[in-house]
Amino acid sequence: MGLNVIMMGPPGAGKGTQAERLARERGLLKISTGEILRDALKEQTPVALVAKAKMDRGELIDDQTMIAIVRDRLMRPDAERGVILDGFPRTVAQAEALDRILEERDSGPLVVIDVVVPEEELVRRLASRRICSSCGTNAGPGDKSPACSRCGGVMVQRADDNQEVVLERLKIYQHATRPVLEYYRGRPTFRVVNGTQAPERVAHELDTLIDDAASVAVPVKTTTEGAL
Ligand SMILES: [Zn+2]
């Protein structure tokens, strides 16, 4: 039985790092919308060309296009064992579409994780976040080295991470994702993790929560199976 996980949480909550670890340890495909969009553009898929035309006109990518891109990715063989979604769904329309896609794929339960971190802590984290000036790698939590762990480049403060910008990004995130959280909150597979803890603690809690949620889950596919 596969497993599908949605990682929700504001920028700076550390969900990207956790998503990567989970994907590695559980053999799941990590899907972040930024990455698959870039890949789709590279491959020049028809739907990616639609997305590119929109972006070139300075428009946001609409739900239908985003859903088509994610759907395309989810239907490939390497997503069969399950996926970890980071940055999707962003709207209720996307969440509804995802339910339909998962039902079609029939590959195990969907666990939704909300990584919660208080605003002051997020501001503190984001305002001290550093990035490699050569390769763009983010400094890991607690990494104080002046050189990039990947390429040895010079680590610098992220230009867009001053307090005001951070607060504005958080506000936008909360406004946009509240309806999606409400969409999932009532499900038996919805779990909240305290993202203020050290990354290893978060990882441990996540593992427990995901296993627990998956064990109470009915598969997303709700039709016919029960009758067999
Ligand atoms: Zn680097």
Short mmCIF file of C-alpha atoms and ligand atoms in Angstrom, two decimals:
data_model
loop_
_atom_site.label_atom_id
_atom_site.label_comp_id
_atom_site.label_asym_id
_atom_site.label_seq_id
_atom_site.Cartn_x
_atom_site.Cartn_y
_atom_site.Cartn_z
CA MET A 1 0.00 0.00 0.00
CA GLY A 2 1.35 3.40 -0.97
CA LEU A 3 1.22 6.58 1.01
CA ASN A 4 0.58 10.16 0.02
CA VAL A 5 1.48 13.11 2.23
CA ILE A 6 0.70 16.80 1.91
CA MET A 7 3.09 19.03 3.83
CA MET A 8 1.45 22.31 4.75
CA GLY A 9 3.06 25.11 6.70
CA PRO A 10 4.30 28.67 6.23
CA PRO A 11 7.63 29.61 4.68
CA GLY A 12 10.35 29.04 7.29
CA ALA A 13 8.50 26.20 9.04
CA GLY A 14 11.05 23.69 7.74
CA LYS A 15 8.58 21.59 5.81
CA GLY A 16 10.77 21.40 2.70
CA THR A 17 13.58 19.76 4.67
CA GLN A 18 11.18 17.33 6.33
CA ALA A 19 9.51 16.55 3.00
CA GLU A 20 12.88 15.69 1.49
CA ARG A 21 13.81 13.40 4.37
CA LEU A 22 10.44 11.63 4.31
CA ALA A 23 10.66 11.10 0.57
CA ARG A 24 14.14 9.61 0.91
CA GLU A 25 13.37 7.38 3.88
CA ARG A 26 10.02 6.11 2.65
CA GLY A 27 10.82 5.82 -1.04
CA LEU A 28 8.19 8.36 -2.03
CA LEU A 29 8.41 10.91 -4.80
CA LYS A 30 8.70 14.48 -3.53
CA ILE A 31 6.73 16.89 -5.63
CA SER A 32 7.24 20.58 -5.10
CA THR A 33 5.28 22.76 -7.48
CA GLY A 34 8.26 24.99 -8.24
CA GLU A 35 10.36 21.98 -9.27
CA ILE A 36 7.77 20.22 -11.41
CA LEU A 37 6.92 23.48 -13.11
CA ARG A 38 10.59 23.95 -14.00
CA ASP A 39 10.80 20.32 -15.21
CA ALA A 40 7.63 20.64 -17.25
CA LEU A 41 8.98 23.79 -18.87
CA LYS A 42 12.22 22.00 -19.72
CA GLU A 43 10.29 19.14 -21.31
CA GLN A 44 8.02 21.59 -23.13
CA THR A 45 4.88 19.62 -22.30
CA PRO A 46 1.74 21.19 -23.85
CA VAL A 47 0.38 22.27 -20.48
CA ALA A 48 3.74 23.75 -19.52
CA LEU A 49 3.67 25.88 -22.64
CA VAL A 50 0.28 27.23 -21.58
CA ALA A 51 1.75 28.01 -18.15
CA LYS A 52 4.77 29.68 -19.71
CA ALA A 53 2.62 31.88 -21.93
CA LYS A 54 0.73 33.03 -18.84
CA MET A 55 3.88 33.73 -16.87
CA ASP A 56 5.35 35.62 -19.83
CA ARG A 57 2.26 37.85 -19.75
CA GLY A 58 2.87 38.37 -16.04
CA GLU A 59 -0.24 36.38 -15.06
CA LEU A 60 -0.51 33.87 -12.25
CA ILE A 61 -0.88 30.23 -13.17
CA ASP A 62 -4.55 29.37 -12.77
CA ASP A 63 -5.91 26.32 -10.94
CA GLN A 64 -6.70 24.33 -14.06
CA THR A 65 -3.19 24.68 -15.45
CA MET A 66 -1.54 23.91 -12.10
CA ILE A 67 -3.78 20.88 -11.61
CA ALA A 68 -2.97 19.60 -15.09
CA ILE A 69 0.77 19.89 -14.41
CA VAL A 70 0.53 18.08 -11.06
CA ARG A 71 -1.78 15.45 -12.52
CA ASP A 72 0.66 14.81 -15.33
CA ARG A 73 3.44 14.25 -12.80
CA LEU A 74 1.36 12.07 -10.47
CA MET A 75 0.41 9.71 -13.27
CA ARG A 76 4.00 8.71 -14.05
CA PRO A 77 5.41 5.36 -12.87
CA ASP A 78 7.87 6.85 -10.37
CA ALA A 79 4.94 8.32 -8.41
CA GLU A 80 3.23 4.95 -8.07
CA ARG A 81 4.41 4.17 -4.52
CA GLY A 82 3.16 7.52 -3.33
CA VAL A 83 4.14 11.15 -3.15
CA ILE A 84 5.01 13.95 -0.76
CA LEU A 85 3.48 17.22 -1.90
CA ASP A 86 5.12 20.50 -0.94
CA GLY A 87 3.40 23.68 -2.12
CA PHE A 88 0.31 21.97 -3.50
CA PRO A 89 -2.66 22.24 -3.13
CA ARG A 90 -2.80 26.00 -2.65
CA THR A 91 -6.55 26.39 -3.25
CA VAL A 92 -9.68 24.40 -2.47
CA ALA A 93 -10.22 23.78 -6.19
CA GLN A 94 -6.73 22.23 -6.31
CA ALA A 95 -7.48 20.15 -3.19
CA GLU A 96 -10.70 18.82 -4.72
CA ALA A 97 -8.90 17.98 -7.94
CA LEU A 98 -6.18 16.20 -5.96
CA ASP A 99 -8.79 14.00 -4.27
CA ARG A 100 -10.10 12.98 -7.68
CA ILE A 101 -6.60 12.28 -9.02
CA LEU A 102 -5.67 10.16 -5.98
CA GLU A 103 -8.89 8.23 -6.31
CA GLU A 104 -8.05 7.54 -9.92
CA ARG A 105 -4.52 6.45 -8.99
CA ASP A 106 -5.72 4.30 -6.12
CA SER A 107 -2.38 4.29 -4.31
CA GLY A 108 -2.98 4.47 -0.60
CA PRO A 109 -4.18 7.00 1.94
CA LEU A 110 -3.66 10.73 1.93
CA VAL A 111 -2.17 12.16 5.13
CA VAL A 112 -2.25 15.93 5.58
CA ILE A 113 0.35 17.48 7.88
CA ASP A 114 0.25 21.09 9.05
CA VAL A 115 3.62 22.23 10.38
CA VAL A 116 2.80 24.98 12.87
CA VAL A 117 5.33 27.60 13.99
CA PRO A 118 4.43 30.88 15.77
CA GLU A 119 4.86 34.03 13.70
CA GLU A 120 7.64 35.58 15.87
CA GLU A 121 9.69 32.41 15.50
CA LEU A 122 9.17 32.38 11.71
CA VAL A 123 10.28 36.00 11.46
CA ARG A 124 13.36 35.22 13.52
CA ARG A 125 14.20 32.19 11.38
CA LEU A 126 13.59 33.83 8.04
CA ALA A 127 15.41 37.02 8.96
CA SER A 128 18.53 35.02 9.80
CA ARG A 129 18.34 32.70 6.82
CA ARG A 130 21.40 32.65 4.63
CA ILE A 131 21.89 31.46 1.10
CA CYS A 132 24.95 30.57 -1.02
CA SER A 133 25.84 33.41 -3.38
CA SER A 134 27.14 30.91 -5.96
CA CYS A 135 24.76 27.95 -6.05
CA GLY A 136 21.73 29.16 -4.10
CA THR A 137 21.83 26.43 -1.43
CA ASN A 138 20.07 27.45 1.80
CA ALA A 139 22.05 27.24 5.02
CA GLY A 140 20.71 24.44 7.18
CA PRO A 141 19.23 25.19 10.61
CA GLY A 142 22.09 25.99 12.97
CA ASP A 143 24.65 26.10 10.17
CA LYS A 144 26.85 29.12 10.93
CA SER A 145 29.64 28.37 8.45
CA PRO A 146 30.70 31.28 6.22
CA ALA A 147 31.18 28.84 3.31
CA CYS A 148 28.57 26.82 1.42
CA SER A 149 28.50 23.16 2.46
CA ARG A 150 27.87 22.16 -1.14
CA CYS A 151 30.20 24.27 -3.27
CA GLY A 152 32.28 26.33 -0.82
CA GLY A 153 30.76 29.59 -2.07
CA VAL A 154 30.20 32.63 0.14
CA MET A 155 27.03 32.50 2.27
CA VAL A 156 25.01 35.73 2.28
CA GLN A 157 21.83 37.04 3.87
CA ARG A 158 18.83 36.56 1.62
CA ALA A 159 17.98 39.95 0.17
CA ASP A 160 14.21 39.58 0.47
CA ASP A 161 14.21 38.39 4.06
CA ASN A 162 13.88 41.62 6.04
CA GLN A 163 11.19 41.62 8.69
CA GLU A 164 8.54 43.58 6.79
CA VAL A 165 8.81 41.39 3.70
CA VAL A 166 8.72 38.28 5.87
CA LEU A 167 5.56 39.41 7.66
CA GLU A 168 3.90 40.24 4.35
CA ARG A 169 4.77 36.81 2.93
CA LEU A 170 3.34 35.14 6.03
CA LYS A 171 0.14 37.15 5.75
CA ILE A 172 -0.27 36.16 2.10
CA TYR A 173 0.42 32.53 2.96
CA GLN A 174 -2.11 32.45 5.78
CA HIS A 175 -4.80 34.17 3.77
CA ALA A 176 -4.33 31.85 0.81
CA THR A 177 -4.08 28.55 2.67
CA ARG A 178 -6.70 28.96 5.40
CA PRO A 179 -9.53 27.59 3.18
CA VAL A 180 -7.34 24.62 2.19
CA LEU A 181 -6.60 23.83 5.84
CA GLU A 182 -10.31 24.02 6.61
CA TYR A 183 -10.96 21.68 3.70
CA TYR A 184 -8.76 19.01 5.29
CA ARG A 185 -9.09 19.73 9.01
CA GLY A 186 -12.04 17.45 9.68
CA ARG A 187 -10.44 14.37 8.19
CA PRO A 188 -9.17 11.52 10.37
CA THR A 189 -5.85 11.76 8.51
CA PHE A 190 -5.21 15.44 9.31
CA ARG A 191 -2.36 16.00 11.78
CA VAL A 192 -0.64 19.04 13.27
CA VAL A 193 3.05 18.96 14.10
CA ASN A 194 4.87 21.44 16.32
CA GLY A 195 7.53 22.88 14.01
CA THR A 196 9.20 24.92 16.77
CA GLN A 197 11.11 21.86 17.96
CA ALA A 198 14.56 20.89 16.74
CA PRO A 199 14.47 19.28 13.27
CA GLU A 200 15.22 15.80 14.68
CA ARG A 201 12.31 16.10 17.11
CA VAL A 202 10.02 17.30 14.33
CA ALA A 203 11.15 14.35 12.22
CA HIS A 204 10.42 11.90 15.01
CA GLU A 205 6.99 13.38 15.70
CA LEU A 206 6.18 13.42 12.00
CA ASP A 207 7.02 9.74 11.61
CA THR A 208 4.75 8.80 14.48
CA LEU A 209 1.90 11.03 13.30
CA ILE A 210 2.09 9.81 9.70
CA ASP A 211 2.10 6.13 10.68
CA ASP A 212 -0.81 6.72 13.03
CA ALA A 213 -2.81 8.69 10.46
CA ALA A 214 -2.13 6.15 7.72
CA SER A 215 -3.34 3.34 9.95
CA VAL A 216 -6.72 4.97 10.56
CA ALA A 217 -7.11 6.08 6.96
CA VAL A 218 -9.58 4.72 4.54
CA PRO A 219 -8.04 4.87 1.08
CA VAL A 220 -8.94 8.01 -0.85
CA LYS A 221 -10.70 5.69 -3.25
CA THR A 222 -14.13 5.32 -1.69
CA THR A 223 -16.15 3.61 -4.40
CA THR A 224 -16.51 -0.11 -5.27
CA GLU A 225 -13.61 -1.31 -3.11
CA GLY A 226 -15.79 -1.89 -0.05
CA ALA A 227 -18.08 -4.08 -2.07
CA LEU A 228 -15.37 -6.54 -3.03
ZN ZN B 1 27.04 26.85 -2.87
#
